[in-house]
Coordinates of C-alpha atoms in Angstrom, one line a residue:
X22 CA 0.0 0.2 -0.4
X23 CA 1.1 3.5 -0.8
X24 CA 1.9 5.9 0.7
X25 CA -1.1 8.1 -0.3
X26 CA -3.5 4.5 0.1
X27 CA -2.3 4.2 4.4
X28 CA -3.8 7.2 3.8
X29 CA -6.7 7.2 2.9
X30 CA -7.3 3.5 4.7
X31 CA -6.1 5.3 8.2
X32 CA -8.9 8.3 8.0
X33 CA -11.9 5.9 6.2
X34 CA -11.0 4.0 10.2
X35 CA -11.1 7.4 12.0
X36 CA -14.4 8.4 10.5
X37 CA -15.5 4.2 11.4
X38 CA -15.0 5.5 15.1
X39 CA -16.3 8.7 14.7
X40 CA -19.6 6.9 13.7
X41 CA -19.9 5.0 15.9
X42 CA -19.1 7.4 19.0
X43 CA -21.8 9.7 17.3
X44 CA -24.5 7.3 17.0
X45 CA -26.7 7.5 19.5
X46 CA -30.3 7.6 20.0
X47 CA -33.0 9.2 22.0
X48 CA -36.9 7.6 23.5
X49 CA -38.9 9.7 25.8
X50 CA -43.1 8.9 25.6
X51 CA -45.4 11.8 26.1
X52 CA -49.1 11.3 26.3
X53 CA -48.8 7.4 25.5
X54 CA -46.6 8.8 22.2
X55 CA -43.5 7.6 21.9
X56 CA -40.8 10.5 20.4
X57 CA -37.8 9.0 19.5
X58 CA -33.8 11.3 18.5
X59 CA -31.8 9.3 16.1
X60 CA -28.5 10.5 15.8
X61 CA -25.5 9.4 12.5
X62 CA -22.7 11.4 11.4
X63 CA -24.9 12.3 8.4
X64 CA -28.1 11.4 9.3
X65 CA -29.9 13.7 12.5
X66 CA -33.8 11.7 12.5
X67 CA -36.9 12.1 14.3
X68 CA -39.9 9.8 14.6
X69 CA -43.0 9.7 16.4
X70 CA -44.6 6.8 17.3
X71 CA -42.2 4.7 14.5
X72 CA -43.2 6.8 11.6
X73 CA -39.9 9.0 10.5
X74 CA -41.6 13.5 10.5
X75 CA -38.5 14.7 10.2
X76 CA -34.7 14.5 9.2
X77 CA -31.8 16.5 8.2
X78 CA -28.8 14.7 6.1
X79 CA -25.3 15.5 6.1
X80 CA -23.4 15.8 2.9
X81 CA -19.7 16.3 4.2
X82 CA -18.5 15.8 7.2
X83 CA -17.6 18.9 7.9
X84 CA -21.2 20.0 7.7
X85 CA -21.1 19.5 12.1
X86 CA -19.1 22.8 12.3
X87 CA -22.4 23.6 12.1
X88 CA -22.9 22.7 15.9
X89 CA -26.8 22.3 16.0
X90 CA -30.1 21.0 14.1
X91 CA -33.3 21.5 14.9
X92 CA -36.5 19.3 14.2
X93 CA -39.5 19.6 13.9
X94 CA -43.2 17.5 14.2
X95 CA -46.9 17.2 14.5
X96 CA -47.8 14.6 17.3
X97 CA -51.4 14.7 16.5
X98 CA -53.1 12.9 20.7
X99 CA -56.5 11.1 20.8
X100 CA -59.0 13.8 21.3
X101 CA -57.5 15.3 17.8
X102 CA -56.3 17.8 19.4
X103 CA -52.0 19.0 17.8
X104 CA -49.0 19.7 19.5
X105 CA -45.5 20.7 17.7
X106 CA -42.4 18.3 19.0
X107 CA -38.6 20.1 18.5
X108 CA -35.9 18.8 18.8
X109 CA -32.5 20.4 19.0
X110 CA -29.8 17.8 18.9
X111 CA -25.3 18.9 18.8
X112 CA -22.6 19.8 20.3
X113 CA -18.8 19.3 20.0
X114 CA -17.7 17.9 23.4
X115 CA -21.0 16.6 23.9
X116 CA -23.9 15.2 22.9
X117 CA -26.8 17.7 23.7
X118 CA -30.5 16.9 22.9
X119 CA -32.7 18.3 23.9
X120 CA -37.0 17.5 23.5
X121 CA -39.5 20.3 23.8
X122 CA -43.6 19.7 23.6
X123 CA -45.2 22.7 22.9
X124 CA -42.2 24.6 24.0
X125 CA -42.5 22.5 27.4
X126 CA -38.8 20.6 27.7
X127 CA -39.5 17.0 28.5
X128 CA -36.0 15.9 27.8
X129 CA -33.0 17.4 27.6
X130 CA -29.5 14.8 27.6
X131 CA -26.3 15.0 27.6
X132 CA -23.7 12.7 26.0
X133 CA -20.3 13.3 26.7
X134 CA -18.6 12.4 23.4
X135 CA -14.2 10.3 25.0
X136 CA -13.6 8.5 21.5
X137 CA -12.0 5.8 23.7
X138 CA -10.0 3.4 20.8
X139 CA -12.1 0.2 22.4
X140 CA -15.6 1.9 22.7
X141 CA -17.9 1.0 19.4
X142 CA -15.6 -1.4 19.4
X143 CA -15.8 -6.1 19.6
X144 CA -13.2 -7.1 22.2
X145 CA -10.6 -9.2 20.9
X146 CA -10.7 -12.2 24.3
X147 CA -14.0 -12.5 24.8
X148 CA -14.3 -13.6 20.7
X149 CA -11.9 -16.6 21.9
X150 CA -13.0 -17.9 24.3
X151 CA -17.1 -17.4 22.7
X152 CA -14.7 -19.6 20.0
X153 CA -12.7 -21.8 22.3
X154 CA -15.9 -22.7 25.0
X155 CA -18.0 -23.5 22.3
X156 CA -15.8 -25.7 20.2
X157 CA -12.7 -26.7 22.1
X158 CA -10.8 -24.8 19.9
X159 CA -10.3 -21.4 17.2
X160 CA -12.5 -22.5 14.3
X161 CA -12.5 -18.7 13.0
X162 CA -8.8 -17.4 12.3
X163 CA -10.1 -13.2 11.4
X164 CA -10.2 -10.9 14.9
X165 CA -12.1 -8.2 15.0
X166 CA -10.3 -5.9 15.0
X167 CA -9.2 -7.3 10.5
X168 CA -11.7 -3.9 9.2
X169 CA -8.7 -1.9 10.8
X170 CA -5.8 -3.2 9.4
X171 CA -6.7 -5.1 6.1
X172 CA -8.5 -3.1 3.4
X173 CA -11.0 -4.6 1.2
X174 CA -7.9 -5.6 -2.1
X175 CA -5.5 -7.1 0.8
X176 CA -6.3 -10.5 2.5
X177 CA -5.5 -10.6 6.2
X178 CA -2.3 -12.8 7.3
X179 CA -1.9 -15.9 8.6
X180 CA -2.5 -15.3 12.0
X181 CA 1.5 -14.5 13.5
X182 CA 3.0 -13.6 10.4
X183 CA 2.3 -10.1 10.5
X184 CA 4.8 -10.3 13.8
X185 CA 7.6 -12.0 11.4
X186 CA 7.8 -8.9 9.3
X187 CA 8.1 -6.1 11.5
X188 CA 10.8 -4.2 11.2
X189 CA 13.1 -5.2 15.0
X190 CA 14.9 -2.9 15.4
X191 CA 12.4 -0.5 17.6
X192 CA 11.7 3.1 17.2
X193 CA 14.2 5.4 19.9
X194 CA 12.6 6.3 23.2
X195 CA 9.2 4.2 22.2
X196 CA 9.3 1.5 24.7
X197 CA 10.7 3.8 27.7
X198 CA 7.9 6.1 26.7
X199 CA 5.4 3.8 27.2
X200 CA 6.8 2.1 30.0
X201 CA 6.4 5.7 31.9
X202 CA 2.6 6.0 30.2
X203 CA 2.0 2.4 31.7
X204 CA 3.9 3.3 35.7
X205 CA 1.2 6.7 35.2
X206 CA -1.7 4.1 34.2
X207 CA -1.0 1.5 37.4
X208 CA -0.6 4.0 39.7
X209 CA -3.8 6.0 39.0
X210 CA -5.4 4.1 36.9
X211 CA -8.1 6.8 35.5
X212 CA -9.8 6.4 31.9
X213 CA -7.9 9.4 30.8
X214 CA -4.1 7.2 31.8
X215 CA -5.8 4.6 30.1
X216 CA -6.4 5.4 27.1
X217 CA -3.3 6.5 27.1
X218 CA -1.6 4.0 27.2
X219 CA -3.9 2.3 25.2
X220 CA -3.3 4.7 22.4
X221 CA 0.3 4.5 22.6
X222 CA 0.4 1.2 22.4
X223 CA -1.2 0.8 19.3
X224 CA 0.6 3.1 17.7
X225 CA 3.7 0.6 17.3
X226 CA 3.9 -3.2 17.2
X227 CA 5.2 -5.5 20.1
X228 CA 7.4 -8.0 17.9
X229 CA 9.4 -4.0 17.5
X230 CA 10.0 -3.0 20.6
X231 CA 9.0 -6.2 23.6
X232 CA 12.4 -7.4 24.5
X233 CA 13.4 -3.5 25.4
X234 CA 10.7 -3.1 27.3
X235 CA 10.4 -6.1 29.1
X236 CA 13.6 -5.3 30.0
X237 CA 13.2 -2.2 31.8
X238 CA 10.1 -3.0 33.0
X239 CA 11.5 -5.9 35.0
X240 CA 13.9 -3.0 36.7
X241 CA 11.0 -1.2 38.0
X242 CA 10.0 -1.4 41.4
X243 CA 6.0 -2.2 41.8
X244 CA 3.1 -4.0 42.9
X245 CA 2.5 -7.3 41.6
X246 CA -1.5 -7.3 42.5
X247 CA -1.4 -3.7 40.1
X248 CA 0.4 -4.4 37.5
X249 CA -1.4 -7.9 37.2
X250 CA -5.0 -5.4 37.0
X251 CA -4.3 -3.1 34.7
X252 CA -3.0 -6.4 32.7
X253 CA -6.8 -7.6 32.7
X254 CA -8.6 -4.5 32.6
X255 CA -6.2 -4.5 29.3
X256 CA -7.2 -7.9 28.3
X257 CA -10.6 -7.3 29.1
X258 CA -11.5 -4.3 26.9
X259 CA -8.6 -4.7 23.7
X260 CA -10.0 -4.3 20.7
X261 CA -6.9 -3.6 19.1
X262 CA -4.7 -7.0 18.8
X263 CA -1.2 -4.8 19.4
X264 CA -3.2 -4.2 23.5
X265 CA -3.6 -8.7 23.9
X266 CA 0.3 -8.8 22.9
X267 CA 1.2 -5.7 25.2
X268 CA -1.4 -7.1 27.8
X269 CA -0.4 -11.3 27.8
X270 CA 3.5 -9.9 28.1
X271 CA 3.0 -7.4 30.9
X272 CA 1.1 -10.5 32.4
X273 CA 4.3 -12.7 32.4
X274 CA 6.6 -10.2 34.2
X275 CA 4.5 -11.6 37.3
X276 CA 3.3 -14.7 39.1
X277 CA 0.3 -15.5 36.7
X278 CA 0.4 -19.1 38.2
X279 CA -3.6 -18.5 38.3
X280 CA -4.4 -16.9 35.0
X281 CA -2.6 -20.2 33.6
X282 CA -6.7 -21.0 32.1
X283 CA -6.6 -17.5 30.6
X284 CA -3.6 -17.4 28.9
X285 CA -4.3 -20.3 28.0
X286 CA -7.2 -20.2 25.9
X287 CA -5.9 -17.1 24.3
X288 CA -2.6 -18.9 23.1
X289 CA -4.3 -21.2 20.7
X290 CA -5.0 -18.0 18.9
X291 CA -2.2 -18.2 16.9
X292 CA -1.9 -14.7 16.7
X293 CA -0.9 -14.7 19.9
X294 CA 0.9 -18.6 20.7
X295 CA 4.3 -16.6 20.8
X296 CA 3.2 -14.0 23.5
X297 CA 1.5 -16.8 26.1
X298 CA 4.3 -19.1 25.8
X299 CA 5.9 -15.9 26.8
X300 CA 4.0 -15.3 29.3
X301 CA 3.7 -19.2 30.3
X302 CA 7.1 -20.0 30.5
X303 CA 8.3 -16.4 32.5
X304 CA 5.7 -15.6 35.3
X305 CA 3.8 -19.9 35.9
X306 CA 5.2 -23.1 37.7
X307 CA 5.3 -26.6 35.1
X308 CA 5.4 -24.5 32.1
X309 CA 6.3 -26.6 30.2
X310 CA 3.6 -28.6 30.1
X311 CA 1.2 -26.2 29.4
X312 CA 3.0 -25.8 26.6
X313 CA 3.1 -28.7 25.0
X314 CA -0.3 -28.8 25.5
X315 CA -0.4 -25.5 23.4
X316 CA 1.5 -26.8 20.5
X317 CA -0.4 -29.7 20.2
X318 CA -3.8 -27.4 19.3
X319 CA -1.8 -24.9 17.1
X320 CA -1.0 -25.8 13.1
X321 CA 0.6 -22.4 11.9
X322 CA 2.8 -19.7 13.4
X323 CA 1.3 -20.3 16.8
X324 CA 2.5 -24.6 16.7
X325 CA 6.2 -23.2 15.5
X326 CA 6.3 -20.8 18.2
X327 CA 5.2 -23.6 20.6
X328 CA 7.7 -26.3 19.7
X329 CA 10.5 -24.1 19.6
X330 CA 10.3 -23.5 23.1
X331 CA 8.9 -26.9 24.5
X332 CA 11.9 -28.5 26.4
X333 CA 11.7 -33.0 25.6
X334 CA 12.2 -33.4 29.1
X335 CA 10.0 -36.5 28.9
X336 CA 10.2 -39.4 26.7
X337 CA 6.7 -39.5 25.6
X338 CA 7.4 -35.4 24.3
X339 CA 10.5 -36.0 22.8
X340 CA 8.5 -39.6 20.8
X341 CA 5.9 -36.3 19.7
X342 CA 8.8 -33.9 18.5
X343 CA 9.6 -37.4 15.8
X344 CA 6.4 -38.3 15.3
X345 CA 4.3 -35.2 14.9
X346 CA 6.3 -32.2 16.2
X347 CA 7.2 -31.7 12.6
X348 CA 4.4 -31.0 10.9
X349 CA 2.6 -27.1 10.0
X350 CA 0.3 -25.7 8.3
X351 CA 3.1 -23.1 7.2
X352 CA 6.7 -25.3 6.8
X353 CA 8.1 -28.3 7.7
X354 CA 11.4 -26.7 7.1
X355 CA 10.7 -24.6 10.3
X356 CA 10.2 -27.2 12.5
X357 CA 12.7 -29.6 11.4
X358 CA 15.6 -29.3 12.5
X359 CA 14.2 -28.5 16.8
X360 CA 13.0 -31.6 15.9
X361 CA 15.4 -33.6 14.9
X362 CA 17.6 -31.9 17.7
X363 CA 15.7 -32.2 20.8
X364 CA 13.7 -36.0 19.3
X365 CA 17.1 -37.2 19.6
X366 CA 16.4 -38.5 16.2
X367 CA 19.6 -40.3 16.1
X368 CA 18.8 -43.1 19.0
X369 CA 15.2 -43.5 17.9
X370 CA 16.2 -44.7 15.0
X371 CA 19.6 -46.8 16.7
X372 CA 16.4 -49.2 16.8
X373 CA 16.4 -52.7 15.3
X374 CA 12.5 -52.1 14.2
X375 CA 11.3 -49.0 14.3
X376 CA 7.0 -48.6 14.7
X377 CA 6.0 -47.3 11.0
X378 CA 4.5 -43.7 13.1
X379 CA 8.4 -43.3 14.0
X380 CA 9.1 -43.6 10.5
X381 CA 6.7 -41.5 8.8
X382 CA 8.2 -38.9 11.2
X383 CA 11.6 -39.7 11.0
X384 CA 10.6 -39.0 6.3
X385 CA 9.0 -35.7 7.1
X386 CA 11.6 -34.9 9.0
X387 CA 14.6 -35.9 6.6
X388 CA 12.4 -34.5 3.2
X389 CA 12.3 -31.1 4.9
X390 CA 15.9 -31.1 6.0
X391 CA 16.8 -32.0 2.5
X392 CA 14.6 -28.8 1.4
X393 CA 16.7 -25.8 -0.5
X394 CA 14.4 -23.8 1.8
X395 CA 15.2 -25.4 4.7
X396 CA 16.4 -23.0 7.8
X397 CA 18.7 -24.9 9.8
X398 CA 19.3 -27.9 7.0
X399 CA 21.1 -31.5 7.1
X400 CA 24.1 -29.7 6.3
X401 CA 23.9 -28.1 9.7
X402 CA 23.0 -31.1 11.3
X403 CA 25.4 -33.3 13.7
X404 CA 23.6 -37.1 13.6
X405 CA 23.2 -35.9 9.7
X406 CA 25.3 -39.0 8.7
X407 CA 23.5 -41.5 11.5
X408 CA 20.5 -40.5 11.0
X409 CA 20.1 -41.1 7.2
X410 CA 22.8 -44.7 7.4
X411 CA 19.5 -45.8 9.9
X412 CA 16.4 -44.2 7.8
X413 CA 18.3 -46.3 4.8
X414 CA 18.0 -49.3 6.7
X415 CA 14.6 -48.3 7.6
X416 CA 13.3 -47.9 4.3
X417 CA 14.0 -51.4 3.8
X418 CA 11.1 -52.2 5.6
X419 CA 8.4 -49.0 5.2
X420 CA 9.0 -47.6 2.0
X421 CA 5.6 -48.6 0.8
X422 CA 5.1 -44.9 -1.0
X423 CA 6.0 -42.7 -3.7
X424 CA 6.1 -40.2 -0.2
X425 CA 8.5 -43.3 0.9
X426 CA 10.6 -43.0 -1.9
X427 CA 11.0 -39.0 -3.0
X428 CA 12.8 -39.5 0.4
X429 CA 15.2 -41.9 0.0
X430 CA 15.6 -40.4 -3.7
X431 CA 16.2 -37.1 -2.3
X432 CA 19.5 -38.8 0.3
X433 CA 20.8 -40.3 -2.8
X434 CA 21.1 -36.5 -4.9
X435 CA 22.7 -35.5 -1.3
X436 CA 25.1 -38.7 -0.4
X437 CA 26.2 -37.9 -5.2
X438 CA 26.9 -34.3 -4.7
X439 CA 29.3 -33.1 -7.0
X440 CA 33.3 -34.1 -5.0
X441 CA 33.6 -30.0 -4.2
X442 CA 30.2 -29.6 -2.2
X443 CA 31.3 -33.3 0.1
X444 CA 35.7 -32.4 0.4
X445 CA 33.0 -28.9 3.0
X446 CA 31.4 -31.8 3.6
X447 CA 34.1 -34.0 4.9
X448 CA 36.0 -30.5 5.8
X449 CA 33.1 -30.5 8.9
X450 CA 31.6 -33.5 10.4
X451 CA 31.5 -36.0 7.8
X452 CA 33.6 -39.4 7.2
X453 CA 34.5 -40.6 4.1
X454 CA 33.5 -43.8 5.5
X455 CA 30.1 -42.6 5.9
X456 CA 29.3 -41.3 3.1
X457 CA 30.7 -44.2 1.3
X458 CA 27.9 -47.5 3.5
X459 CA 24.6 -45.4 2.9
X460 CA 25.7 -44.5 -0.8
X461 CA 26.1 -48.6 -0.8
X462 CA 23.2 -49.6 1.8
X463 CA 20.4 -46.9 -0.4
X464 CA 21.9 -48.2 -4.4
X465 CA 19.9 -51.4 -4.2
X466 CA 16.6 -49.1 -3.8
X467 CA 17.3 -46.9 -6.3
X468 CA 18.2 -49.4 -9.3
X469 CA 14.5 -51.1 -9.4
X470 CA 12.6 -49.9 -11.8
X471 CA 9.4 -50.3 -9.5
X472 CA 9.0 -46.2 -8.4
X473 CA 9.7 -45.2 -11.7
X474 CA 6.7 -47.6 -13.5
X475 CA 4.6 -46.6 -10.2
X476 CA 5.4 -42.5 -10.7
X477 CA 4.3 -42.7 -14.1
X478 CA 1.3 -44.4 -13.7
X479 CA 0.7 -41.9 -10.8
X480 CA 0.9 -39.3 -13.3
X481 CA -1.6 -40.6 -16.2
X482 CA -4.2 -40.1 -13.7
X483 CA -3.7 -37.1 -12.1
X484 CA -1.0 -34.2 -11.2
X485 CA 1.5 -35.2 -8.2
X486 CA 4.8 -33.1 -7.7
X487 CA 7.0 -35.8 -6.3
X488 CA 5.8 -38.8 -9.1
X489 CA 6.9 -35.7 -11.9
X490 CA 10.3 -35.6 -10.1
X491 CA 10.8 -38.9 -9.4
X492 CA 10.1 -39.6 -13.3
X493 CA 12.2 -37.2 -14.1
X494 CA 15.2 -38.8 -11.6
X495 CA 14.5 -41.7 -14.4
X496 CA 14.9 -39.3 -16.8
X497 CA 11.3 -40.6 -18.2
X498 CA 9.7 -38.4 -20.8
X499 CA 6.6 -37.1 -18.9
X500 CA 5.5 -34.0 -21.2
X501 CA 3.2 -35.9 -22.8
X502 CA 1.3 -36.8 -19.1
X503 CA 1.0 -33.1 -17.9
X504 CA -0.9 -31.8 -21.8
X505 CA -2.8 -34.3 -21.0
X506 CA -3.3 -33.3 -17.2
X507 CA -3.9 -29.7 -18.7
X508 CA -6.6 -30.8 -20.7
X509 CA -8.4 -32.0 -17.2
X510 CA -6.8 -28.8 -15.3
X511 CA -6.2 -26.1 -17.2
X512 CA -5.7 -23.6 -14.3
X513 CA -3.5 -26.3 -12.5
X514 CA -0.5 -23.5 -11.7
X515 CA 1.8 -26.3 -11.4
X516 CA 1.5 -28.2 -14.5
X517 CA 2.3 -24.7 -16.5
X518 CA 5.8 -24.7 -14.2
X519 CA 6.6 -28.4 -15.1
X520 CA 6.0 -27.8 -19.0
X521 CA 7.6 -24.0 -18.5
X522 CA 10.8 -26.3 -16.6
X523 CA 11.8 -28.2 -20.0
X524 CA 12.8 -25.6 -21.4
X525 CA 11.9 -26.8 -25.0
X526 CA 10.9 -24.8 -27.6
X527 CA 8.1 -26.5 -29.2
X528 CA 6.6 -27.9 -25.3
X529 CA 6.9 -23.9 -24.4
X530 CA 5.3 -23.0 -28.2
X531 CA 2.7 -25.9 -27.2
X532 CA 2.1 -24.9 -23.5
X533 CA 0.9 -20.9 -25.3
X534 CA -0.8 -22.1 -28.0
X535 CA -3.1 -24.1 -25.3
X536 CA -3.2 -20.8 -22.6
X537 CA -4.5 -18.9 -25.4
X538 CA -7.3 -20.8 -26.2
X539 CA -8.3 -22.2 -22.5
X540 CA -7.6 -19.2 -20.1
X541 CA -10.6 -16.0 -19.8
X542 CA -7.5 -13.5 -21.7
X543 CA -10.2 -10.7 -20.6
X544 CA -11.2 -11.7 -17.4
X545 CA -8.6 -13.2 -15.6
X546 CA -9.6 -15.2 -12.5
X547 CA -6.6 -15.7 -9.6
X548 CA -6.2 -19.2 -10.8
X549 CA -5.6 -17.6 -14.0
X550 CA -3.7 -14.8 -13.9
X551 CA -1.0 -17.3 -11.5
X552 CA -0.7 -19.4 -14.7
X553 CA -0.3 -16.8 -16.6
X554 CA 2.4 -14.9 -14.3
X555 CA 4.7 -18.1 -14.2
X556 CA 4.3 -18.9 -18.0
X557 CA 5.1 -15.1 -19.3
X558 CA 8.2 -14.7 -16.3
X559 CA 9.9 -16.7 -19.1
X560 CA 9.7 -16.6 -22.3
X561 CA 12.1 -13.7 -22.0
X562 CA 14.2 -15.7 -24.7
X563 CA 11.0 -16.9 -26.5
X564 CA 10.7 -13.9 -29.5
X565 CA 7.3 -13.7 -30.3
X566 CA 5.9 -16.4 -28.5
X567 CA 2.5 -15.8 -26.8
X568 CA 2.3 -12.5 -27.7
X569 CA -1.4 -12.5 -26.8
X570 CA -0.6 -13.9 -23.7
X571 CA 1.8 -10.5 -23.6
X572 CA -1.5 -7.9 -24.5
X573 CA -3.5 -10.1 -22.3
X574 CA -1.0 -9.1 -19.0
X575 CA -1.0 -5.6 -20.1
X576 CA -4.2 -4.9 -19.9
X577 CA -5.1 -6.8 -17.1
X578 CA -6.3 -4.7 -13.2
X579 CA -3.0 -7.1 -12.3
X580 CA 0.3 -5.0 -11.3
X581 CA 2.7 -8.0 -11.2
X582 CA 1.9 -9.5 -15.1
X583 CA 2.3 -6.3 -16.5
X584 CA 5.6 -5.3 -14.9
X585 CA 6.6 -9.3 -16.6
X586 CA 4.3 -8.2 -19.3
X587 CA 7.1 -5.9 -19.9
X588 CA 10.4 -6.6 -19.2
X589 CA 9.6 -9.4 -22.3
X590 CA 7.9 -6.5 -24.8
X591 CA 11.8 -5.2 -23.7
X592 CA 13.5 -8.1 -24.7
X593 CA 11.5 -9.2 -27.8
X594 CA 12.8 -6.9 -30.5
X595 CA 11.3 -3.4 -30.9
X596 CA 8.7 -3.6 -33.9
X597 CA 6.7 -6.8 -31.7
X598 CA 5.2 -3.6 -28.8
X599 CA 4.9 -0.9 -31.6
X600 CA 2.3 -2.9 -32.7
X601 CA -0.8 -0.7 -32.1
X602 CA -2.8 -2.8 -29.5
X603 CA 0.1 -4.1 -27.8
X604 CA 1.2 -0.5 -27.5
X605 CA -2.1 1.3 -26.4
X606 CA -2.6 -0.6 -23.4
X607 CA 1.9 0.0 -23.0
X608 CA -0.2 4.1 -23.1
X609 CA -2.3 3.2 -20.4
X610 CA 0.3 1.6 -18.0
X611 CA 3.0 4.2 -18.9
X612 CA -0.7 7.0 -17.1
X613 CA -2.7 5.0 -14.5
X614 CA 0.1 2.5 -13.3
X615 CA 0.1 3.3 -9.5
X616 CA 4.1 1.5 -10.0
X617 CA 6.7 3.9 -11.0
X618 CA 9.1 1.2 -12.3
X619 CA 6.5 0.4 -14.2
X620 CA 5.5 3.3 -15.6
X621 CA 9.0 3.8 -16.6
X622 CA 9.6 1.1 -18.0
X623 CA 6.5 1.7 -20.0
X624 CA 7.5 4.7 -21.4
X625 CA 10.7 3.4 -22.6
X626 CA 9.1 0.9 -25.0
X627 CA 6.5 3.4 -26.2

């Protein structure tokens, strides 16, 4: 989101809060008749017996510079007498409403406009508690404050993900100033001091300043009961996620044993799991049991946070780490090393026979350790040789599926890497005889062609990435299978990637022709946009191929597609980009795109 869009979105939030604050209603009975006054941000309404008799509509927010509005209507009683009902409503600091009948005041009310940041909003902790009470888990990842964080275009982030993007360099003096406000709130808990702290909390992200704040807070002399009172007040009133995170962190700086259940419930929403884990470890006894229980309840970033802090203090926990600990909805690569290390995978695999459950868990861990995107990879694992050797040994009994064999294939590729790579490994913790032993043990499992046939059969009926990699490992040409699958799944992006990866001119031309006739180029769906992206991002060396696709990308409202199309045209001969229809699309991007680089590139092609 650019600065202008961000500013506009913030103004929408301000307006939303203003609308909720000024939305008020008054009702009074007069001789058996109901007189109602409703006040909203752009409208004031007078109703008598449920019927609108007068209203005032505002076109602009600035019209509130006129402090008072008058409304009037006629009230007819049963005896036929008519009375004038008049209303005066408005004010700056307070919202005043005076209702008169024939100049007699029958109601005079004044409501102070405080604009408290937690008012008129759904509260987060009760929102979580209601789900856990009903379903024993969180079934709705969305939070009540999503509308204040995400516009209509941006999708909400996976819970817990945003904290990983926050700049870990804290704003200078922010933690110090926030601590000062919170100390003032504890010593004098009024609406004014609580509002000051609350507004300061939501100004920044605790993922940035949290560590510094905790260090400072723990050095301050404080009454723990007052700390807990104000932390609980914040949890009760929090309508913004940063306030929940702050309150949980503060609570964790005290002896919060009696709030374990509350903390656990909050931690079941993965936006807050890491903060709850801190509070449990720092402020409760036997926290490890709670953290383990929490790790089994969450599945994404929350599980990653919990497993990283979990201590493997018992055989049961070690077994769980090896069988279930690595599995998560984000990436197994985040937890593979942690689970192997804490679960003592090398010890577990030393047994002569292991269970299918353990084999499957080890299979998942080893696959992740061997993955190119692993954060702590097999290269960093000191027991790699033992684990790989023992896994290959157990594979003779347990290798029964394509997924099982896929791991063996990856081990084979690892063992047969370039000699230069192995020179470095030998300089670290590998021994030559360890490599030779694994190579000798795995070769018979690779030599048979059983799994190549299985992979080929799978690709004839459905798409499977691992089956495709196995087929290519055995140097099978499955491009025809992929094109057949494309007819069945014309918007499967992985199929486009797989065919483009062949780098074969004829295959790529055929794929472009297929896409031109099977994708809705004038109104691309999200899946179709992905397919088009995978296609055109590699067309730079195929001059003139897929020009209708390039045209569709230029005319789409997808900035990424437009940029890829422009870079392809830049690589091709200028004559192609000078075609009238192409030039029209380029000129439109040059004049309307919000991206400076896109506008610059488009102007170069004009």
